Backbone as numpy.savetxt, mean C-alpha at the origin, in Angstrom:
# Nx Ny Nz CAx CAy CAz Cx Cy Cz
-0.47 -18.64 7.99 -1.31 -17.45 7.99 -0.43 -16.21 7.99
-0.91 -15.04 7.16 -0.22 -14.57 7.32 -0.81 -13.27 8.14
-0.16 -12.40 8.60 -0.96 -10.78 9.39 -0.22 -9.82 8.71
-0.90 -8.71 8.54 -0.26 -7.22 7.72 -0.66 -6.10 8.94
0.26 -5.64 9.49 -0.25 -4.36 10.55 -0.19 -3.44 9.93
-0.63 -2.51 9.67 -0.59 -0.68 8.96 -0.54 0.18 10.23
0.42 0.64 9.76 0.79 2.11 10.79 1.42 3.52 9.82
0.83 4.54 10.55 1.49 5.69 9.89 0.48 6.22 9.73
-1.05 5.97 9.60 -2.09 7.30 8.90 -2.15 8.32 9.86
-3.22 9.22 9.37 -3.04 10.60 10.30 -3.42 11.79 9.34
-3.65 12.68 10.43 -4.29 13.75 9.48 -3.11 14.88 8.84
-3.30 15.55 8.02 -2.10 16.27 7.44 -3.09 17.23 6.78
-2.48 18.23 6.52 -3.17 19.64 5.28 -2.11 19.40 4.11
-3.28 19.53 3.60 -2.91 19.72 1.55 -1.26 20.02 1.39
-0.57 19.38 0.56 0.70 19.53 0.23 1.67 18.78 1.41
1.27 17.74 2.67 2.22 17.54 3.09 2.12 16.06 2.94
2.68 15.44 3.54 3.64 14.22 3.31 3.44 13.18 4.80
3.12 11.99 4.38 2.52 11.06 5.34 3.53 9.91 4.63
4.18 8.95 5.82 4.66 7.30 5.20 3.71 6.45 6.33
3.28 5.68 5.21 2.83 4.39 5.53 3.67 2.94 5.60
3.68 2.50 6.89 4.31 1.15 6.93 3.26 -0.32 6.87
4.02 -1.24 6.59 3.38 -2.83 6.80 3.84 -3.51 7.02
3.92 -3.70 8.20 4.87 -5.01 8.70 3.97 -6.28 8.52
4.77 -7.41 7.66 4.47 -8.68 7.84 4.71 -10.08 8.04
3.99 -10.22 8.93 4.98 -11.27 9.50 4.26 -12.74 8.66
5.49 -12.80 8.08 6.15 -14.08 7.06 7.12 -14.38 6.60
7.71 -15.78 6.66 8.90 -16.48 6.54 9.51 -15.92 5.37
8.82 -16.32 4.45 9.40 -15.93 3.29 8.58 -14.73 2.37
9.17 -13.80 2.73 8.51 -11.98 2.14 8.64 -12.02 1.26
9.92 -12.62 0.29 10.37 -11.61 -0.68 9.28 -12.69 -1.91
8.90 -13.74 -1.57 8.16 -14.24 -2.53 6.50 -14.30 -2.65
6.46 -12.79 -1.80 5.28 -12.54 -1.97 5.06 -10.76 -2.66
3.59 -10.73 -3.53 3.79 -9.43 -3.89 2.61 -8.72 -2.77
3.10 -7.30 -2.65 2.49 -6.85 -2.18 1.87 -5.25 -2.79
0.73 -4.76 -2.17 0.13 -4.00 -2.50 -0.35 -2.81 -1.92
-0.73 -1.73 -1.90 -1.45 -0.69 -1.37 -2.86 -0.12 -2.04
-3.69 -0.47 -1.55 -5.07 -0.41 -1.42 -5.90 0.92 -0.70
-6.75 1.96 -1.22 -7.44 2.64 -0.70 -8.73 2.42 -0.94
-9.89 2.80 0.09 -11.17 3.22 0.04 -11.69 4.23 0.87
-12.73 4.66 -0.04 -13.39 6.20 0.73 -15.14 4.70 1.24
-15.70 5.45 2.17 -16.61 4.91 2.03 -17.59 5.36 1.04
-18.48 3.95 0.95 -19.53 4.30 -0.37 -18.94 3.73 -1.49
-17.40 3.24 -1.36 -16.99 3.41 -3.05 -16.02 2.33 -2.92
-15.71 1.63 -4.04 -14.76 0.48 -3.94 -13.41 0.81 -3.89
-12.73 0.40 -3.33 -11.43 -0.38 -3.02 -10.75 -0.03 -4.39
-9.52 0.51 -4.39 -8.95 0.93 -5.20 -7.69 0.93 -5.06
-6.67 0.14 -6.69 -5.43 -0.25 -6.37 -4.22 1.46 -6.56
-3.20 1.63 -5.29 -2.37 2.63 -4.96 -1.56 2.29 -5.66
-0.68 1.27 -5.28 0.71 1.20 -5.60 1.33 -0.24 -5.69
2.20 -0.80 -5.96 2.09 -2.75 -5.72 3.58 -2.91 -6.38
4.21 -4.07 -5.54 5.61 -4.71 -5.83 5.07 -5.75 -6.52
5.85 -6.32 -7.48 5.80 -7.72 -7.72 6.71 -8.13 -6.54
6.71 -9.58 -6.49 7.06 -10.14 -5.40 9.37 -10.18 -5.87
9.42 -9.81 -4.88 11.03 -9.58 -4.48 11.28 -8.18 -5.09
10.56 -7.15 -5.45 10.07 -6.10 -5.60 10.86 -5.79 -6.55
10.81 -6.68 -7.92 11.28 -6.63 -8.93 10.78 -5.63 -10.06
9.41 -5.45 -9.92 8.42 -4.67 -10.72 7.61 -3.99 -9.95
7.34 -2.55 -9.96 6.18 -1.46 -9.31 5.70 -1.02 -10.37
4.03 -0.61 -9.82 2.91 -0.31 -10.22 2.44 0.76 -9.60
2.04 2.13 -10.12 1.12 2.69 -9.41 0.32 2.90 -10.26
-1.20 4.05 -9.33 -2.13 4.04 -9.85 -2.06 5.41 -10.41
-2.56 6.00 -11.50 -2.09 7.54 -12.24 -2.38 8.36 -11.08
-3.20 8.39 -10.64 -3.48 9.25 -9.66 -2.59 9.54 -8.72
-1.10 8.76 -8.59 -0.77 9.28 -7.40 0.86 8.81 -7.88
0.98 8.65 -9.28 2.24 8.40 -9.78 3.43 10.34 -9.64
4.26 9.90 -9.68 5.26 11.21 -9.21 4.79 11.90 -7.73
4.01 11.05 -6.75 3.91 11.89 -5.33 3.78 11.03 -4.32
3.78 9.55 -5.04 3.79 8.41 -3.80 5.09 7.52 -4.18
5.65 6.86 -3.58 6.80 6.17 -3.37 6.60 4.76 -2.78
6.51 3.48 -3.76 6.38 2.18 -2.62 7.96 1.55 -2.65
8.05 0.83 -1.35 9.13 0.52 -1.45 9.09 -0.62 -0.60
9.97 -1.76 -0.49 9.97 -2.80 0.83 11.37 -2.90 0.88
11.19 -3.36 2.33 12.59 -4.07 2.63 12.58 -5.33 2.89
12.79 -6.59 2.82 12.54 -7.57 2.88 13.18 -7.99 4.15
14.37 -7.76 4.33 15.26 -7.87 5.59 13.86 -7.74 7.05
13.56 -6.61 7.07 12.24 -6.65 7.84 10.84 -6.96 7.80
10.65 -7.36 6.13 9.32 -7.98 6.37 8.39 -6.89 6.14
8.61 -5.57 5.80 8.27 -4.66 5.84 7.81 -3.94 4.54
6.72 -2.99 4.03 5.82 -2.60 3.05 5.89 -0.68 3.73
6.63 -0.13 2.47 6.83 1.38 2.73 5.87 2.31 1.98
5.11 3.19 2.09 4.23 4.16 1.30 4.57 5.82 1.20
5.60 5.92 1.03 5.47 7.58 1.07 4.48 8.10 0.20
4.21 9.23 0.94 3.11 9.86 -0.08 3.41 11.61 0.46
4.19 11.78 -0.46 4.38 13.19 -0.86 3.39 14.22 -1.93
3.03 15.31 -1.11 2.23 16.05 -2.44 0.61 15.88 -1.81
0.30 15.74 -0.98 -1.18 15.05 -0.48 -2.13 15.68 -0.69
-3.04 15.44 -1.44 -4.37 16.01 -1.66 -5.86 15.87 -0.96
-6.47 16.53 -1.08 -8.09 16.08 -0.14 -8.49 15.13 -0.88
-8.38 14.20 -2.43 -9.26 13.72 -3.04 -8.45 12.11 -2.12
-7.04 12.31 -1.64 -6.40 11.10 -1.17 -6.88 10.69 0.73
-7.51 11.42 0.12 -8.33 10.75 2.30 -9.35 9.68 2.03
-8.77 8.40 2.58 -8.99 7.38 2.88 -8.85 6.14 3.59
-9.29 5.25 3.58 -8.53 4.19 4.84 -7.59 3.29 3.45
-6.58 3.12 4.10 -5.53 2.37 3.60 -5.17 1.46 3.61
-4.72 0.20 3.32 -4.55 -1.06 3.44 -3.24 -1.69 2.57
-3.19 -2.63 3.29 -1.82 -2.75 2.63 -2.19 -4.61 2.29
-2.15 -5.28 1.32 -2.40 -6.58 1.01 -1.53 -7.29 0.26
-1.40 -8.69 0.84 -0.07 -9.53 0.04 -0.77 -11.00 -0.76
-0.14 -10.96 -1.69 -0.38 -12.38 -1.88 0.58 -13.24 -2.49
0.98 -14.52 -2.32 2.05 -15.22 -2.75 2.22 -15.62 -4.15
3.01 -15.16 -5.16 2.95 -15.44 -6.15 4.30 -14.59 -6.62
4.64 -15.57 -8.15 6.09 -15.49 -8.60 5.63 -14.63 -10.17
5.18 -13.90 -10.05 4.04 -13.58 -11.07 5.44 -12.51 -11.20
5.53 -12.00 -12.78 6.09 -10.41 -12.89 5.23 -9.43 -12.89
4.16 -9.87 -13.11 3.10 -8.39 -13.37 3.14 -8.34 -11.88
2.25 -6.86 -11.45 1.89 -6.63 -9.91 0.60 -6.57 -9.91
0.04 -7.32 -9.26 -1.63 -8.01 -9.39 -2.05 -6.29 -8.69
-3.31 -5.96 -9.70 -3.43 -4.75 -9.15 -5.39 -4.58 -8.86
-5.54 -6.03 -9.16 -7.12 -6.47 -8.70 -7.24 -6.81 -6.69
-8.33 -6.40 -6.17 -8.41 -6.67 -4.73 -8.50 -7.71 -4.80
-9.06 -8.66 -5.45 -9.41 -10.22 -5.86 -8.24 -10.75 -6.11
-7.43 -10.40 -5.80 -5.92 -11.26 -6.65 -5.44 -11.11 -5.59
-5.70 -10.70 -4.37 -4.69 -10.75 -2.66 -5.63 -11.46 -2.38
-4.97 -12.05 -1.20 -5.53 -13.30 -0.50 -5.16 -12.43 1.30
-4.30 -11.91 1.39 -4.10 -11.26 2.86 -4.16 -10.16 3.02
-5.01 -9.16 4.14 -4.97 -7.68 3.99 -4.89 -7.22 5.84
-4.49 -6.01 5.87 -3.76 -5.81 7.12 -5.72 -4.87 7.54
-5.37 -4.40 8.19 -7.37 -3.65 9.35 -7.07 -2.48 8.72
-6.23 -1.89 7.95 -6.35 -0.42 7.78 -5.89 0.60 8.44
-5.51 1.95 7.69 -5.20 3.02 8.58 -5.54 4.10 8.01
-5.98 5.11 8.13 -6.90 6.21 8.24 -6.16 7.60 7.45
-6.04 7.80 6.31 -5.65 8.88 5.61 -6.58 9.96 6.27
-6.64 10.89 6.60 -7.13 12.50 6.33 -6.44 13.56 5.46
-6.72 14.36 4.38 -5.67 15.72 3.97 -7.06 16.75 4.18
-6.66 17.34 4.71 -7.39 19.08 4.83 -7.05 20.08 4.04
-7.83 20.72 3.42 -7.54 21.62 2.51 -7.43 22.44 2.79
């Protein structure tokens, strides 16, 4: 089994800069890909940002390409989100989801993770 904790959300005003972490605890990290996931309520689940697994290949979503940053370290097991540039349309709960696979693409469907961490709470104020 695996667990994803999210830490880092919080409230911020327009133009500043929030990192999101994910620690997960599993044996073997680097052969899993992982992902960053937002939702507003009311509205579906929507793919951020995503490693292929040993974080050979990244994906983001246009919306937030040149102001978010994913990154892992595998050494810790760990899932990085900077998000520089923050806008009000980016307040949402956040999630961070893995799933095991040797895939090169970065699965960027919610249906294509199998593990997701409880979320953490974007705010930007304008």
């Amino acid at each position: 089994q695996v667990q994803l904790v999210e830490s880092g959300g919080g409230l911020v005003q327009a133009g500043g800069s929030l990192r999101l972490s994910c620690a997960a605890s599993v044996r073997t990290f680097s052969v899993y890909a992982m992902g960053w996931f937002r939702q507003v309520q009311g509205k579906e689940r929507e793919f951020v940002a995503g490693f292929s697994w040993s974080g050979g290949t990244t994906r983001y979503a246009d919306s937030v390409k040149g102001r978010f940053t994913i990154s892992r370290d595998n050494a810790k097991t760990t899932v990085y989100l900077q998000m520089n540039g923050l806008k009000p349309e980016d307040t949402a709960i956040y999630y961070c989801a893995a799933v095991r696979t040797l895939a090169v693409v970065v699965p960027t469907i919610d249906d294509e993770y199998d593990y997701w961490g409880q979320g953490t709470q974007v705010t930007v104020s304008s």
